[in-house]
Amino acid sequence: QVQLVESGGGLVQAGGSLRLSCAASGSIFSVNDMGWYRQAPGKQRELVATITNRGSTNYADSVKGRFTISRDNARNTVYLQMNSLKPEDTGVYYCNADIFHSSFERQRYWGQGTQVTVSS
């Protein structure tokens, strides 16, 4: 089994910054793409940013230029640096990872979520 443990959420004023971290541990052969998703109250979960194991990134239009996703492959950890935060960035942020348990066993995992609240 694999666990994704997130940290770094909290309360911040508009214009402020937060850095989220997510570490994968357990039965890991290799990690493919990793990413961050968020869910605001009353809304569906949406993609924020993803990063491949080679470092290629993809961002939602709403966060381009403000958020930066990165990863440390040696630590199986993904980060999300969030700058110029807006109240509409408020929500629960979930880490996601595509993990190989062996060369042919593959499963996608979710973290437990971390709350980000941006006050106006």
PDB file of C-alpha atoms in Angstrom:
ATOM      1  CA  GLN A   1       0.000   0.000   0.000  1.00  0.00           C
ATOM      2  CA  VAL A   2       0.940   3.628  -0.469  1.00  0.00           C
ATOM      3  CA  GLN A   3       0.215   6.696   1.603  1.00  0.00           C
ATOM      4  CA  LEU A   4       0.237  10.294   0.422  1.00  0.00           C
ATOM      5  CA  VAL A   5       0.738  12.706   3.300  1.00  0.00           C
ATOM      6  CA  GLU A   6       0.050  16.372   2.640  1.00  0.00           C
ATOM      7  CA  SER A   7       1.109  19.385   4.679  1.00  0.00           C
ATOM      8  CA  GLY A   8       1.327  23.156   4.415  1.00  0.00           C
ATOM      9  CA  GLY A   9      -2.264  24.307   4.248  1.00  0.00           C
ATOM     10  CA  GLY A  10      -3.645  27.092   6.390  1.00  0.00           C
ATOM     11  CA  LEU A  11      -5.229  30.528   6.561  1.00  0.00           C
ATOM     12  CA  VAL A  12      -3.665  33.395   4.644  1.00  0.00           C
ATOM     13  CA  GLN A  13      -4.712  36.853   3.541  1.00  0.00           C
ATOM     14  CA  ALA A  14      -5.297  37.661  -0.101  1.00  0.00           C
ATOM     15  CA  GLY A  15      -2.004  38.343  -1.826  1.00  0.00           C
ATOM     16  CA  GLY A  16      -0.126  36.010   0.488  1.00  0.00           C
ATOM     17  CA  SER A  17       1.694  32.759  -0.174  1.00  0.00           C
ATOM     18  CA  LEU A  18       1.582  29.150   0.952  1.00  0.00           C
ATOM     19  CA  ARG A  19       3.625  26.082   0.065  1.00  0.00           C
ATOM     20  CA  LEU A  20       2.030  22.646   0.040  1.00  0.00           C
ATOM     21  CA  SER A  21       3.969  19.404   0.258  1.00  0.00           C
ATOM     22  CA  CYS A  22       2.937  15.831  -0.408  1.00  0.00           C
ATOM     23  CA  ALA A  23       5.157  12.841   0.335  1.00  0.00           C
ATOM     24  CA  ALA A  24       4.442   9.359  -0.986  1.00  0.00           C
ATOM     25  CA  SER A  25       5.573   6.372   1.060  1.00  0.00           C
ATOM     26  CA  GLY A  26       5.033   2.619   1.143  1.00  0.00           C
ATOM     27  CA  SER A  27       5.298  -0.018  -1.546  1.00  0.00           C
ATOM     28  CA  ILE A  28       6.723   2.097  -4.360  1.00  0.00           C
ATOM     29  CA  PHE A  29       8.594   0.840  -7.389  1.00  0.00           C
ATOM     30  CA  SER A  30       8.391   4.154  -9.217  1.00  0.00           C
ATOM     31  CA  VAL A  31       6.202   7.245  -9.376  1.00  0.00           C
ATOM     32  CA  ASN A  32       4.786   8.502 -12.641  1.00  0.00           C
ATOM     33  CA  ASP A  33       2.932  11.801 -12.734  1.00  0.00           C
ATOM     34  CA  MET A  34       1.959  13.677  -9.557  1.00  0.00           C
ATOM     35  CA  GLY A  35      -0.441  16.531  -9.138  1.00  0.00           C
ATOM     36  CA  TRP A  36      -2.636  18.782  -7.074  1.00  0.00           C
ATOM     37  CA  TYR A  37      -6.401  19.121  -7.258  1.00  0.00           C
ATOM     38  CA  ARG A  38      -8.752  21.278  -5.209  1.00  0.00           C
ATOM     39  CA  GLN A  39     -12.372  21.286  -4.206  1.00  0.00           C
ATOM     40  CA  ALA A  40     -14.232  24.390  -3.094  1.00  0.00           C
ATOM     41  CA  PRO A  41     -17.451  24.123  -1.062  1.00  0.00           C
ATOM     42  CA  GLY A  42     -20.341  23.119  -3.299  1.00  0.00           C
ATOM     43  CA  LYS A  43     -18.106  22.589  -6.317  1.00  0.00           C
ATOM     44  CA  GLN A  44     -16.524  19.642  -8.063  1.00  0.00           C
ATOM     45  CA  ARG A  45     -12.904  18.720  -7.588  1.00  0.00           C
ATOM     46  CA  GLU A  46     -10.746  20.408 -10.223  1.00  0.00           C
ATOM     47  CA  LEU A  47      -7.203  20.081 -11.489  1.00  0.00           C
ATOM     48  CA  VAL A  48      -4.732  22.678 -10.249  1.00  0.00           C
ATOM     49  CA  ALA A  49      -1.403  21.436 -11.604  1.00  0.00           C
ATOM     50  CA  THR A  50       0.394  18.249 -12.622  1.00  0.00           C
ATOM     51  CA  ILE A  51       4.014  17.288 -13.166  1.00  0.00           C
ATOM     52  CA  THR A  52       5.492  14.253 -14.887  1.00  0.00           C
ATOM     53  CA  ASN A  53       8.472  12.301 -13.582  1.00  0.00           C
ATOM     54  CA  ARG A  54      10.577  14.164 -16.130  1.00  0.00           C
ATOM     55  CA  GLY A  55       9.413  17.558 -14.927  1.00  0.00           C
ATOM     56  CA  SER A  56       6.873  18.542 -17.552  1.00  0.00           C
ATOM     57  CA  THR A  57       4.163  20.654 -15.985  1.00  0.00           C
ATOM     58  CA  ASN A  58       0.549  21.535 -16.674  1.00  0.00           C
ATOM     59  CA  TYR A  59      -1.536  24.211 -14.935  1.00  0.00           C
ATOM     60  CA  ALA A  60      -5.150  25.276 -14.755  1.00  0.00           C
ATOM     61  CA  ASP A  61      -5.608  28.639 -16.458  1.00  0.00           C
ATOM     62  CA  SER A  62      -6.799  30.157 -13.180  1.00  0.00           C
ATOM     63  CA  VAL A  63      -3.433  29.577 -11.463  1.00  0.00           C
ATOM     64  CA  LYS A  64      -0.948  30.121 -14.286  1.00  0.00           C
ATOM     65  CA  GLY A  65       1.690  32.646 -13.330  1.00  0.00           C
ATOM     66  CA  ARG A  66       0.834  32.388  -9.624  1.00  0.00           C
ATOM     67  CA  PHE A  67       1.370  28.724  -8.703  1.00  0.00           C
ATOM     68  CA  THR A  68       4.435  26.560  -9.315  1.00  0.00           C
ATOM     69  CA  ILE A  69       4.483  22.786  -9.055  1.00  0.00           C
ATOM     70  CA  SER A  70       7.750  20.937  -8.501  1.00  0.00           C
ATOM     71  CA  ARG A  71       8.916  17.550  -7.263  1.00  0.00           C
ATOM     72  CA  ASP A  72      11.810  15.768  -5.625  1.00  0.00           C
ATOM     73  CA  ASN A  73      11.993  12.337  -7.226  1.00  0.00           C
ATOM     74  CA  ALA A  74      14.487  11.041  -4.661  1.00  0.00           C
ATOM     75  CA  ARG A  75      11.973  11.783  -1.893  1.00  0.00           C
ATOM     76  CA  ASN A  76       8.814  10.930  -3.879  1.00  0.00           C
ATOM     77  CA  THR A  77       7.542  14.350  -2.913  1.00  0.00           C
ATOM     78  CA  VAL A  78       5.592  16.967  -4.843  1.00  0.00           C
ATOM     79  CA  TYR A  79       5.268  20.626  -3.906  1.00  0.00           C
ATOM     80  CA  LEU A  80       2.912  23.440  -4.805  1.00  0.00           C
ATOM     81  CA  GLN A  81       4.149  26.989  -4.274  1.00  0.00           C
ATOM     82  CA  MET A  82       1.140  29.300  -4.254  1.00  0.00           C
ATOM     83  CA  ASN A  83       1.722  33.038  -4.576  1.00  0.00           C
ATOM     84  CA  SER A  84      -0.633  35.999  -4.980  1.00  0.00           C
ATOM     85  CA  LEU A  85      -3.420  33.962  -3.436  1.00  0.00           C
ATOM     86  CA  LYS A  86      -7.014  34.995  -4.027  1.00  0.00           C
ATOM     87  CA  PRO A  87     -10.175  34.214  -2.035  1.00  0.00           C
ATOM     88  CA  GLU A  88     -11.320  32.023  -4.936  1.00  0.00           C
ATOM     89  CA  ASP A  89      -8.308  29.761  -4.293  1.00  0.00           C
ATOM     90  CA  THR A  90      -9.982  28.648  -1.059  1.00  0.00           C
ATOM     91  CA  GLY A  91     -10.701  24.937  -0.846  1.00  0.00           C
ATOM     92  CA  VAL A  92      -9.384  21.546   0.134  1.00  0.00           C
ATOM     93  CA  TYR A  93      -6.254  20.692  -1.826  1.00  0.00           C
ATOM     94  CA  TYR A  94      -5.625  17.041  -2.654  1.00  0.00           C
ATOM     95  CA  CYS A  95      -2.408  15.412  -3.772  1.00  0.00           C
ATOM     96  CA  ASN A  96      -2.604  12.741  -6.461  1.00  0.00           C
ATOM     97  CA  ALA A  97       0.042  10.299  -7.666  1.00  0.00           C
ATOM     98  CA  ASP A  98       0.273   7.560 -10.289  1.00  0.00           C
ATOM     99  CA  ILE A  99       2.375   4.858  -8.642  1.00  0.00           C
ATOM    100  CA  PHE A 100       3.908   1.632  -9.839  1.00  0.00           C
ATOM    101  CA  HIS A 101       4.159  -1.102  -7.201  1.00  0.00           C
ATOM    102  CA  SER A 102       6.167  -3.203  -9.645  1.00  0.00           C
ATOM    103  CA  SER A 103       6.948  -3.046 -13.355  1.00  0.00           C
ATOM    104  CA  PHE A 104       3.355  -4.028 -14.127  1.00  0.00           C
ATOM    105  CA  GLU A 105       1.275  -3.137 -11.035  1.00  0.00           C
ATOM    106  CA  ARG A 106       0.028   0.427 -11.211  1.00  0.00           C
ATOM    107  CA  GLN A 107      -2.466   2.395  -9.115  1.00  0.00           C
ATOM    108  CA  ARG A 108      -3.460   6.016  -8.615  1.00  0.00           C
ATOM    109  CA  TYR A 109      -3.641   7.365  -5.065  1.00  0.00           C
ATOM    110  CA  TRP A 110      -5.136  10.401  -3.345  1.00  0.00           C
ATOM    111  CA  GLY A 111      -4.004  12.203  -0.233  1.00  0.00           C
ATOM    112  CA  GLN A 112      -6.366  13.062   2.610  1.00  0.00           C
ATOM    113  CA  GLY A 113      -6.535  16.735   1.658  1.00  0.00           C
ATOM    114  CA  THR A 114      -5.318  19.930   3.275  1.00  0.00           C
ATOM    115  CA  GLN A 115      -7.434  23.047   3.782  1.00  0.00           C
ATOM    116  CA  VAL A 116      -6.391  26.328   2.211  1.00  0.00           C
ATOM    117  CA  THR A 117      -8.377  29.405   3.202  1.00  0.00           C
ATOM    118  CA  VAL A 118      -7.702  32.820   1.680  1.00  0.00           C
ATOM    119  CA  SER A 119      -9.351  35.759   3.390  1.00  0.00           C
ATOM    120  CA  SER A 120     -10.190  38.966   1.562  1.00  0.00           C
TER     121      SER A 120
END
